[in-house]
PDB file of C-alpha atoms in Angstrom:
ATOM      1  CA  MET W 964       0.000   0.000   0.000  1.00 44.00           C
ATOM      2  CA  CYS W 965       2.561   2.633   0.961  1.00 57.00           C
ATOM      3  CA  ALA W 966       5.936   3.312   2.507  1.00 50.00           C
ATOM      4  CA  THR W 967       4.639   5.015   5.649  1.00 50.00           C
ATOM      5  CA  CYS W 968       2.290   2.315   6.906  1.00 60.00           C
ATOM      6  CA  GLY W 969       4.969  -0.363   6.685  1.00 55.00           C
ATOM      7  CA  CYS W 970       3.751  -2.446   3.773  1.00 49.00           C
ATOM      8  CA  ALA W 971       6.698  -1.140   1.755  1.00 47.00           C
ATOM      9  CA  GLY W 972      10.123  -0.021   2.878  1.00 41.00           C
ATOM     10  CA  ASP W 973      12.182  -1.022   5.889  1.00 43.00           C
ATOM     11  CA  GLU W 974      11.117  -2.236   9.299  1.00 43.00           C
ATOM     12  CA  PRO W 975      10.963   0.534  11.919  1.00 46.00           C
ATOM     13  CA  ALA W 976      14.245   0.596  13.815  1.00 49.00           C
ATOM     14  CA  GLY W 977      13.037  -0.243  17.284  1.00 51.00           C
ATOM     15  CA  HIS W 978      10.681  -2.205  19.493  1.00 48.00           C
ATOM     16  CA  ALA W 979       8.315  -1.691  22.412  1.00 45.00           C
ATOM     17  CA  HIS W 980       9.219  -2.825  25.914  1.00 46.00           C
ATOM     18  CA  GLU W 981       6.667  -4.149  28.386  1.00 44.00           C
ATOM     19  CA  ASP W 982       6.876  -0.906  30.365  1.00 42.00           C
ATOM     20  CA  GLY W 983       5.670   1.025  27.320  1.00 39.00           C
ATOM     21  CA  THR W 984       8.956   2.608  26.287  1.00 41.00           C
ATOM     22  CA  TRP W 985      10.237   2.585  22.712  1.00 44.00           C
ATOM     23  CA  HIS W 986      13.767   1.294  22.122  1.00 47.00           C
ATOM     24  CA  GLU W 987      15.543   2.424  18.947  1.00 50.00           C
ATOM     25  CA  TYR W 988      17.941  -0.034  17.281  1.00 50.00           C
ATOM     26  CA  ASP W 989      21.483   1.206  16.722  1.00 52.00           C
ATOM     27  CA  GLY W 990      21.755  -0.457  13.319  1.00 49.00           C
ATOM     28  CA  HIS W 991      23.478  -3.639  14.562  1.00 48.00           C
ATOM     29  CA  GLU W 992      21.675  -5.101  17.556  1.00 49.00           C
ATOM     30  CA  HIS W 993      18.753  -7.478  17.146  1.00 46.00           C
ATOM     31  CA  ALA W 994      19.523  -7.953  13.477  1.00 43.00           C
ATOM     32  CA  GLY W 995      19.725 -11.683  14.035  1.00 44.00           C
ATOM     33  CA  GLU W 996      16.446 -11.993  15.859  1.00 45.00           C
ATOM     34  CA  ARG W 997      14.707  -9.876  13.219  1.00 45.00           C
ATOM     35  CA  ASP W 998      16.003 -11.908  10.278  1.00 48.00           C
ATOM     36  CA  HIS W 999      16.581 -15.342  11.846  1.00 48.00           C
ATOM     37  CA  GLY W1000      14.497 -17.570   9.621  1.00 48.00           C
ATOM     38  CA  GLN W1001      11.098 -16.038  10.337  1.00 51.00           C
ATOM     39  CA  HIS W1002       8.341 -16.427   7.770  1.00 59.00           C
ATOM     40  CA  THR W1003       7.517 -13.370   5.687  1.00 62.00           C
ATOM     41  CA  HIS W1004       3.948 -13.298   7.010  1.00 62.00           C
ATOM     42  CA  ALA W1005       5.149 -13.295  10.617  1.00 65.00           C
ATOM     43  CA  ARG W1006       7.574 -10.451   9.895  1.00 68.00           C
ATOM     44  CA  THR W1007       4.794  -8.464   8.212  1.00 63.00           C
ATOM     45  CA  VAL W1008       2.475  -8.864  11.201  1.00 64.00           C
ATOM     46  CA  THR W1009       5.255  -7.917  13.628  1.00 67.00           C
ATOM     47  CA  LEU W1010       6.133  -4.902  11.502  1.00 62.00           C
ATOM     48  CA  ALA W1011       2.529  -3.704  11.404  1.00 70.00           C
ATOM     49  CA  GLU W1012       2.219  -4.083  15.181  1.00 77.00           C
ATOM     50  CA  LYS W1013       5.384  -2.042  15.779  1.00 81.00           C
ATOM     51  CA  VAL W1014       4.385   0.707  13.357  1.00 82.00           C
ATOM     52  CA  LEU W1015       0.918   1.002  14.868  1.00 88.00           C
ATOM     53  CA  ALA W1016       2.156   0.802  18.472  1.00 91.00           C
ATOM     54  CA  ARG W1017       4.562   3.689  17.987  1.00 93.00           C
ATOM     55  CA  ASN W1018       1.912   5.673  16.115  1.00 95.00           C
ATOM     56  CA  ASP W1019      -0.585   5.137  18.950  1.00 95.00           C
ATOM     57  CA  ALA W1020       1.878   6.522  21.491  1.00 95.00           C
ATOM     58  CA  LEU W1021       2.355   9.699  19.481  1.00 96.00           C
ATOM     59  CA  ALA W1022      -1.384   9.976  18.855  1.00 97.00           C
ATOM     60  CA  ARG W1023      -2.043   9.770  22.581  1.00 97.00           C
ATOM     61  CA  GLN W1024       0.406  12.595  23.160  1.00 97.00           C
ATOM     62  CA  ASN W1025      -1.104  14.653  20.337  1.00 98.00           C
ATOM     63  CA  ARG W1026      -4.471  14.184  22.036  1.00 98.00           C
ATOM     64  CA  ASP W1027      -3.076  15.351  25.366  1.00 97.00           C
ATOM     65  CA  TRP W1028      -1.460  18.374  23.688  1.00 97.00           C
ATOM     66  CA  LEU W1029      -4.755  19.352  22.029  1.00 97.00           C
ATOM     67  CA  ARG W1030      -6.752  18.774  25.197  1.00 96.00           C
ATOM     68  CA  ALA W1031      -4.424  20.985  27.250  1.00 96.00           C
ATOM     69  CA  ARG W1032      -5.233  23.819  24.848  1.00 96.00           C
ATOM     70  CA  SER W1033      -8.977  23.077  24.570  1.00 96.00           C
ATOM     71  CA  ILE W1034      -8.581  22.499  20.824  1.00 97.00           C
ATOM     72  CA  LEU W1035     -11.153  20.341  19.059  1.00 97.00           C
ATOM     73  CA  ALA W1036      -9.491  18.135  16.417  1.00 98.00           C
ATOM     74  CA  LEU W1037     -11.364  16.301  13.662  1.00 98.00           C
ATOM     75  CA  ASN W1038      -9.930  13.656  11.350  1.00 98.00           C
ATOM     76  CA  LEU W1039     -11.754  14.179   8.026  1.00 98.00           C
ATOM     77  CA  MET W1040     -11.508  11.177   5.702  1.00 98.00           C
ATOM     78  CA  SER W1041     -12.940  10.001   2.394  1.00 98.00           C
ATOM     79  CA  SER W1042     -11.995   8.639  -0.984  1.00 97.00           C
ATOM     80  CA  PRO W1043     -10.528  11.159  -3.459  1.00 97.00           C
ATOM     81  CA  GLY W1044     -13.056  13.657  -4.779  1.00 96.00           C
ATOM     82  CA  ALA W1045     -15.794  13.069  -2.209  1.00 98.00           C
ATOM     83  CA  GLY W1046     -15.924  16.780  -1.368  1.00 98.00           C
ATOM     84  CA  LYS W1047     -13.867  17.248   1.799  1.00 98.00           C
ATOM     85  CA  THR W1048     -12.235  20.510   0.727  1.00 98.00           C
ATOM     86  CA  THR W1049     -15.447  21.975  -0.708  1.00 98.00           C
ATOM     87  CA  LEU W1050     -17.231  21.270   2.578  1.00 98.00           C
ATOM     88  CA  LEU W1051     -14.381  22.816   4.576  1.00 98.00           C
ATOM     89  CA  GLU W1052     -14.349  25.934   2.388  1.00 98.00           C
ATOM     90  CA  ARG W1053     -18.054  26.517   2.960  1.00 98.00           C
ATOM     91  CA  THR W1054     -17.776  25.740   6.676  1.00 98.00           C
ATOM     92  CA  ALA W1055     -14.899  28.193   7.172  1.00 97.00           C
ATOM     93  CA  ARG W1056     -16.729  30.988   5.370  1.00 98.00           C
ATOM     94  CA  ASP W1057     -20.127  30.386   6.974  1.00 97.00           C
ATOM     95  CA  LEU W1058     -18.740  30.095  10.508  1.00 96.00           C
ATOM     96  CA  ALA W1059     -16.201  32.901  10.252  1.00 95.00           C
ATOM     97  CA  GLY W1060     -16.397  34.947  13.430  1.00 92.00           C
ATOM     98  CA  GLU W1061     -17.897  32.007  15.331  1.00 94.00           C
ATOM     99  CA  LEU W1062     -15.164  29.364  15.080  1.00 94.00           C
ATOM    100  CA  VAL W1063     -11.445  29.721  14.473  1.00 95.00           C
ATOM    101  CA  ILE W1064     -10.602  26.864  12.114  1.00 96.00           C
ATOM    102  CA  GLY W1065      -7.104  25.670  11.314  1.00 97.00           C
ATOM    103  CA  VAL W1066      -6.477  22.991   8.707  1.00 98.00           C
ATOM    104  CA  ILE W1067      -3.810  20.330   8.252  1.00 98.00           C
ATOM    105  CA  GLU W1068      -3.960  19.360   4.569  1.00 98.00           C
ATOM    106  CA  GLY W1069      -2.775  15.885   3.609  1.00 98.00           C
ATOM    107  CA  ASP W1070      -2.048  15.107  -0.039  1.00 97.00           C
ATOM    108  CA  GLN W1071       0.585  13.154  -1.893  1.00 96.00           C
ATOM    109  CA  GLU W1072       1.564  16.221  -3.936  1.00 97.00           C
ATOM    110  CA  THR W1073       0.657  19.887  -4.622  1.00 97.00           C
ATOM    111  CA  THR W1074      -0.707  22.694  -2.433  1.00 97.00           C
ATOM    112  CA  LEU W1075      -3.981  23.022  -4.353  1.00 97.00           C
ATOM    113  CA  ASP W1076      -6.236  22.310  -1.362  1.00 97.00           C
ATOM    114  CA  SER W1077      -4.107  24.423   0.980  1.00 97.00           C
ATOM    115  CA  ASP W1078      -4.465  27.379  -1.377  1.00 98.00           C
ATOM    116  CA  ARG W1079      -8.234  26.953  -1.379  1.00 98.00           C
ATOM    117  CA  MET W1080      -8.410  26.839   2.417  1.00 98.00           C
ATOM    118  CA  ARG W1081      -6.207  29.919   2.817  1.00 98.00           C
ATOM    119  CA  ALA W1082      -8.515  31.767   0.447  1.00 98.00           C
ATOM    120  CA  ALA W1083     -11.395  30.727   2.717  1.00 98.00           C
ATOM    121  CA  GLY W1084      -9.642  32.418   5.651  1.00 97.00           C
ATOM    122  CA  CYS W1085      -8.023  29.464   7.409  1.00 98.00           C
ATOM    123  CA  ARG W1086      -4.540  29.049   8.783  1.00 97.00           C
ATOM    124  CA  VAL W1087      -3.173  25.989   6.943  1.00 98.00           C
ATOM    125  CA  VAL W1088      -0.216  23.613   7.050  1.00 98.00           C
ATOM    126  CA  GLN W1089       0.346  21.383   4.014  1.00 98.00           C
ATOM    127  CA  VAL W1090       1.671  17.847   4.478  1.00 98.00           C
ATOM    128  CA  ASN W1091       2.768  16.140   1.263  1.00 97.00           C
ATOM    129  CA  THR W1092       3.206  12.412   1.795  1.00 96.00           C
ATOM    130  CA  GLY W1093       4.866  11.538  -1.524  1.00 96.00           C
ATOM    131  CA  THR W1094       4.195   7.806  -1.931  1.00 92.00           C
ATOM    132  CA  GLY W1095       2.339   7.673   1.396  1.00 93.00           C
ATOM    133  CA  CYS W1096      -1.400   7.012   1.314  1.00 95.00           C
ATOM    134  CA  HIS W1097      -2.352   8.509   4.696  1.00 96.00           C
ATOM    135  CA  LEU W1098      -1.275  10.826   7.481  1.00 97.00           C
ATOM    136  CA  ASP W1099       0.182   9.456  10.697  1.00 97.00           C
ATOM    137  CA  ALA W1100       0.647  10.820  14.207  1.00 97.00           C
ATOM    138  CA  VAL W1101       4.226  11.962  13.551  1.00 97.00           C
ATOM    139  CA  MET W1102       3.135  14.066  10.583  1.00 97.00           C
ATOM    140  CA  VAL W1103       0.293  15.558  12.602  1.00 98.00           C
ATOM    141  CA  ARG W1104       2.586  16.284  15.556  1.00 98.00           C
ATOM    142  CA  ASP W1105       4.946  18.246  13.319  1.00 98.00           C
ATOM    143  CA  ALA W1106       2.052  19.959  11.533  1.00 98.00           C
ATOM    144  CA  LEU W1107       0.519  21.044  14.846  1.00 98.00           C
ATOM    145  CA  THR W1108       3.820  22.619  15.825  1.00 98.00           C
ATOM    146  CA  ALA W1109       3.903  24.546  12.540  1.00 98.00           C
ATOM    147  CA  LEU W1110       0.198  25.440  12.635  1.00 98.00           C
ATOM    148  CA  ASP W1111       0.362  26.669  16.245  1.00 97.00           C
ATOM    149  CA  PRO W1112      -3.447  26.759  16.618  1.00 97.00           C
ATOM    150  CA  PRO W1113      -4.825  29.148  19.228  1.00 96.00           C
ATOM    151  CA  ASP W1114      -6.439  27.809  22.389  1.00 96.00           C
ATOM    152  CA  GLY W1115     -10.122  27.040  21.962  1.00 95.00           C
ATOM    153  CA  SER W1116      -9.940  26.675  18.187  1.00 96.00           C
ATOM    154  CA  VAL W1117     -10.914  23.835  15.837  1.00 97.00           C
ATOM    155  CA  VAL W1118      -8.292  21.890  13.868  1.00 98.00           C
ATOM    156  CA  VAL W1119      -9.509  19.849  10.909  1.00 98.00           C
ATOM    157  CA  ILE W1120      -7.068  17.223   9.652  1.00 98.00           C
ATOM    158  CA  GLU W1121      -7.993  16.636   6.022  1.00 98.00           C
ATOM    159  CA  ASN W1122      -6.501  13.208   5.446  1.00 98.00           C
ATOM    160  CA  VAL W1123      -5.191  11.840   2.164  1.00 97.00           C
ATOM    161  CA  GLY W1124      -8.051  10.601  -0.033  1.00 97.00           C
ATOM    162  CA  ASN W1125      -8.182   6.861   0.694  1.00 96.00           C
ATOM    163  CA  LEU W1126     -10.761   4.555   2.308  1.00 96.00           C
ATOM    164  CA  VAL W1127      -8.203   1.985   3.540  1.00 96.00           C
ATOM    165  CA  CYS W1128      -5.020   2.994   5.363  1.00 93.00           C
ATOM    166  CA  PRO W1129      -6.229   6.198   7.099  1.00 96.00           C
ATOM    167  CA  ALA W1130      -8.693   4.098   9.099  1.00 96.00           C
ATOM    168  CA  LEU W1131      -5.798   2.306  10.835  1.00 94.00           C
ATOM    169  CA  PHE W1132      -3.975   5.361  12.137  1.00 96.00           C
ATOM    170  CA  ASP W1133      -5.065   7.276  15.211  1.00 97.00           C
ATOM    171  CA  LEU W1134      -3.846  10.870  14.848  1.00 98.00           C
ATOM    172  CA  GLY W1135      -4.942  12.174  18.255  1.00 98.00           C
ATOM    173  CA  GLU W1136      -8.278  13.498  16.978  1.00 98.00           C
ATOM    174  CA  ALA W1137     -11.369  13.834  19.123  1.00 97.00           C
ATOM    175  CA  HIS W1138     -13.732  12.714  16.357  1.00 97.00           C
ATOM    176  CA  ARG W1139     -13.571  10.949  13.017  1.00 98.00           C
ATOM    177  CA  VAL W1140     -15.720  12.290  10.185  1.00 98.00           C
ATOM    178  CA  VAL W1141     -16.045  10.247   6.983  1.00 98.00           C
ATOM    179  CA  LEU W1142     -17.548  11.495   3.729  1.00 98.00           C
ATOM    180  CA  ALA W1143     -19.284   9.052   1.383  1.00 97.00           C
ATOM    181  CA  SER W1144     -20.184  10.749  -1.882  1.00 98.00           C
ATOM    182  CA  VAL W1145     -23.332   9.675  -3.741  1.00 98.00           C
ATOM    183  CA  THR W1146     -21.213   9.597  -6.901  1.00 97.00           C
ATOM    184  CA  GLU W1147     -19.247   6.643  -5.493  1.00 96.00           C
ATOM    185  CA  GLY W1148     -22.207   4.290  -5.146  1.00 96.00           C
ATOM    186  CA  ALA W1149     -24.130   3.102  -2.095  1.00 97.00           C
ATOM    187  CA  ASP W1150     -21.940   0.049  -1.479  1.00 96.00           C
ATOM    188  CA  LYS W1151     -18.900   1.807  -0.012  1.00 96.00           C
ATOM    189  CA  PRO W1152     -19.765   1.150   3.670  1.00 97.00           C
ATOM    190  CA  VAL W1153     -19.946  -2.610   3.114  1.00 97.00           C
ATOM    191  CA  LYS W1154     -16.851  -2.665   0.897  1.00 97.00           C
ATOM    192  CA  TYR W1155     -14.737  -0.598   3.314  1.00 97.00           C
ATOM    193  CA  PRO W1156     -16.252  -1.423   6.720  1.00 97.00           C
ATOM    194  CA  HIS W1157     -13.250  -0.554   8.890  1.00 96.00           C
ATOM    195  CA  MET W1158     -13.226   3.034   7.721  1.00 97.00           C
ATOM    196  CA  PHE W1159     -16.919   3.509   8.474  1.00 97.00           C
ATOM    197  CA  ARG W1160     -16.839   1.452  11.679  1.00 96.00           C
ATOM    198  CA  THR W1161     -14.480   3.948  13.323  1.00 93.00           C
ATOM    199  CA  ALA W1162     -16.461   7.032  12.241  1.00 97.00           C
ATOM    200  CA  GLY W1163     -18.403   9.143  14.706  1.00 96.00           C
ATOM    201  CA  LEU W1164     -20.113  11.010  11.869  1.00 98.00           C
ATOM    202  CA  VAL W1165     -20.726   9.922   8.276  1.00 98.00           C
ATOM    203  CA  LEU W1166     -21.593  12.684   5.823  1.00 98.00           C
ATOM    204  CA  VAL W1167     -23.307  11.448   2.671  1.00 98.00           C
ATOM    205  CA  SER W1168     -22.117  14.199   0.361  1.00 98.00           C
ATOM    206  CA  LYS W1169     -23.164  15.692  -3.006  1.00 98.00           C
ATOM    207  CA  THR W1170     -26.857  14.954  -2.445  1.00 98.00           C
ATOM    208  CA  ASP W1171     -27.748  17.651  -4.991  1.00 98.00           C
ATOM    209  CA  LEU W1172     -26.746  15.049  -7.605  1.00 98.00           C
ATOM    210  CA  LEU W1173     -29.198  12.377  -6.382  1.00 98.00           C
ATOM    211  CA  PRO W1174     -31.774  13.095  -9.138  1.00 97.00           C
ATOM    212  CA  TYR W1175     -29.157  12.183 -11.738  1.00 97.00           C
ATOM    213  CA  LEU W1176     -27.766   9.034 -10.103  1.00 97.00           C
ATOM    214  CA  ASP W1177     -28.832   5.514  -9.260  1.00 96.00           C
ATOM    215  CA  PHE W1178     -27.976   5.852  -5.568  1.00 97.00           C
ATOM    216  CA  ASP W1179     -30.086   4.185  -2.875  1.00 96.00           C
ATOM    217  CA  LEU W1180     -29.793   6.485   0.142  1.00 96.00           C
ATOM    218  CA  ASP W1181     -31.982   4.235   2.301  1.00 96.00           C
ATOM    219  CA  ARG W1182     -29.760   1.237   1.557  1.00 95.00           C
ATOM    220  CA  CYS W1183     -26.595   3.187   2.323  1.00 97.00           C
ATOM    221  CA  THR W1184     -28.056   4.467   5.602  1.00 97.00           C
ATOM    222  CA  ALA W1185     -29.212   0.972   6.604  1.00 97.00           C
ATOM    223  CA  ASP W1186     -25.783  -0.504   5.871  1.00 97.00           C
ATOM    224  CA  LEU W1187     -24.125   2.216   7.936  1.00 97.00           C
ATOM    225  CA  GLY W1188     -26.482   1.452  10.805  1.00 96.00           C
ATOM    226  CA  LYS W1189     -25.322  -2.179  10.802  1.00 96.00           C
ATOM    227  CA  ILE W1190     -21.627  -1.407  10.446  1.00 96.00           C
ATOM    228  CA  SER W1191     -21.465   1.485  12.913  1.00 95.00           C
ATOM    229  CA  PRO W1192     -24.675   1.717  14.975  1.00 95.00           C
ATOM    230  CA  SER W1193     -23.364   4.606  17.064  1.00 93.00           C
ATOM    231  CA  ALA W1194     -22.394   6.803  14.114  1.00 95.00           C
ATOM    232  CA  THR W1195     -24.506   9.783  13.108  1.00 96.00           C
ATOM    233  CA  VAL W1196     -25.433   9.783   9.396  1.00 97.00           C
ATOM    234  CA  LEU W1197     -26.067  13.129   7.737  1.00 98.00           C
ATOM    235  CA  PRO W1198     -26.851  13.653   4.028  1.00 98.00           C
ATOM    236  CA  LEU W1199     -25.730  17.047   2.738  1.00 98.00           C
ATOM    237  CA  SER W1200     -24.646  19.098  -0.239  1.00 98.00           C
ATOM    238  CA  ALA W1201     -21.877  21.621   0.321  1.00 98.00           C
ATOM    239  CA  ARG W1202     -22.636  23.327  -2.988  1.00 97.00           C
ATOM    240  CA  ALA W1203     -26.419  23.558  -2.673  1.00 98.00           C
ATOM    241  CA  GLY W1204     -26.351  24.082   1.097  1.00 98.00           C
ATOM    242  CA  ASP W1205     -28.731  21.231   1.938  1.00 98.00           C
ATOM    243  CA  GLY W1206     -27.944  19.763   5.355  1.00 98.00           C
ATOM    244  CA  VAL W1207     -25.029  22.078   6.119  1.00 98.00           C
ATOM    245  CA  ASP W1208     -26.821  23.742   9.043  1.00 98.00           C
ATOM    246  CA  THR W1209     -27.158  20.327  10.702  1.00 98.00           C
ATOM    247  CA  TRP W1210     -23.436  19.781  10.111  1.00 98.00           C
ATOM    248  CA  TYR W1211     -22.712  23.136  11.750  1.00 97.00           C
ATOM    249  CA  ASP W1212     -24.936  22.176  14.692  1.00 96.00           C
ATOM    250  CA  TRP W1213     -23.002  18.913  15.036  1.00 96.00           C
ATOM    251  CA  LEU W1214     -19.783  20.924  15.266  1.00 95.00           C
ATOM    252  CA  ARG W1215     -21.263  23.242  17.898  1.00 92.00           C
ATOM    253  CA  GLN W1216     -22.719  20.382  19.941  1.00 87.00           C
ATOM    254  CA  ARG W1217     -19.427  18.552  20.154  1.00 88.00           C
ATOM    255  CA  GLY W1218     -18.220  21.466  22.239  1.00 65.00           C
ATOM    256  CA  LEU W1219     -14.616  22.077  23.132  1.00 52.00           C
ATOM    257  CA  PRO W1220     -13.175  19.840  25.850  1.00 50.00           C
ATOM    258  CA  ALA W1221     -12.597  21.826  29.009  1.00 43.00           C
ATOM    259  CA  ARG W1222      -9.212  21.677  30.678  1.00 46.00           C
ATOM    260  CA  GLY W1223      -9.187  18.933  33.277  1.00 47.00           C
ATOM    261  CA  ASP W1224     -11.876  16.835  31.565  1.00 55.00           C
ATOM    262  CA  ASP W1225     -11.014  13.281  30.618  1.00 59.00           C
ATOM    263  CA  PRO W1226      -9.477  13.251  27.125  1.00 53.00           C
ATOM    264  CA  PRO W1227     -11.567  11.637  24.377  1.00 62.00           C
ATOM    265  CA  GLU W1228     -10.914   7.985  23.681  1.00 68.00           C
ATOM    266  CA  PRO W1229      -9.754   6.849  20.237  1.00 70.00           C
ATOM    267  CA  PRO W1230     -12.379   5.123  18.066  1.00 63.00           C
ATOM    268  CA  ASP W1231     -13.452   1.627  19.124  1.00 57.00           C
ATOM    269  CA  GLY W1232     -11.553  -0.071  16.342  1.00 56.00           C
ATOM    270  CA  LEU W1233      -8.299   1.458  17.563  1.00 61.00           C
ATOM    271  CA  ARG W1234      -8.551   0.984  21.332  1.00 53.00           C
ATOM    272  CA  ARG W1235      -7.163  -2.539  21.375  1.00 44.00           C
ATOM    273  CA  ARG W1236      -3.622  -1.560  20.444  1.00 45.00           C
ATOM    274  CA  THR W1237      -0.786  -1.035  22.914  1.00 37.00           C
ATOM    275  CA  SER W1238       0.650   2.473  23.206  1.00 35.00           C
ATOM    276  CA  VAL W1239       4.297   3.318  23.755  1.00 33.00           C
ATOM    277  CA  ALA W1240       6.147   6.477  24.616  1.00 34.00           C
ATOM    278  CA  GLY W1241       7.475   9.030  22.137  1.00 38.00           C
ATOM    279  CA  PRO W1242       8.059  12.754  21.627  1.00 40.00           C
ATOM    280  CA  ARG W1243       5.176  15.183  21.971  1.00 44.00           C
ATOM    281  CA  PRO W1244       4.473  18.422  20.132  1.00 49.00           C
ATOM    282  CA  ARG W1245       6.553  21.308  21.399  1.00 48.00           C
TER     283      ARG W1245
END
């Protein structure tokens, strides 16, 4: 899939101890135990566990950093072209003066979406992943440092367009929002269940195009109810404006976590993994 999630490239140079600390290899030690006749499948599983464990530690620290500043962070995910940036542009303009919105833009290349969000009045940090198909907690940590969002603001992490790998990586967000465009077909929740299972809100986007498409909204909603019963499902059109007020109300109702409150938990599908220590945002 990509170099950053571990399915291509080298094994991360380290391992987790039982006490939760991360030990970096020096380039020589443990080489034998890592390459001593293990099956490829076993090495792949071990690699994935190490990558995700280290990511979870950094995500936990990102979450603490955001919580200490009463910043609400959203992880916005979808396939390419589902309308994430268009929705963010409208949201930033409509809620200007009510919410201070900062954006971390994830794309493999270009600053096209960053330019659009700056024009909408947002402070933006672009993260280009190259061959990577998702953002991870390290990228978000560094982007938060560069973004320097003010206390009490909202940070939207617009993830790389992809319905697979981004679902695996906790970034430290308070909520996961997934867009499913009506132009993609109603079967996406059942074809990519892990992505939708970890969502707190699913936005069925581009509903202004429903008269021109063979899209069964009732079927899509029913499938989402089976896959993620606790998720809120909201049809909307960022261009026509249908449903956007309900989206804005959802943002307002989430509130901003007060200092001293318990930090939000990661999505259910991510809670099972072990976390380890790592650097936090400065």
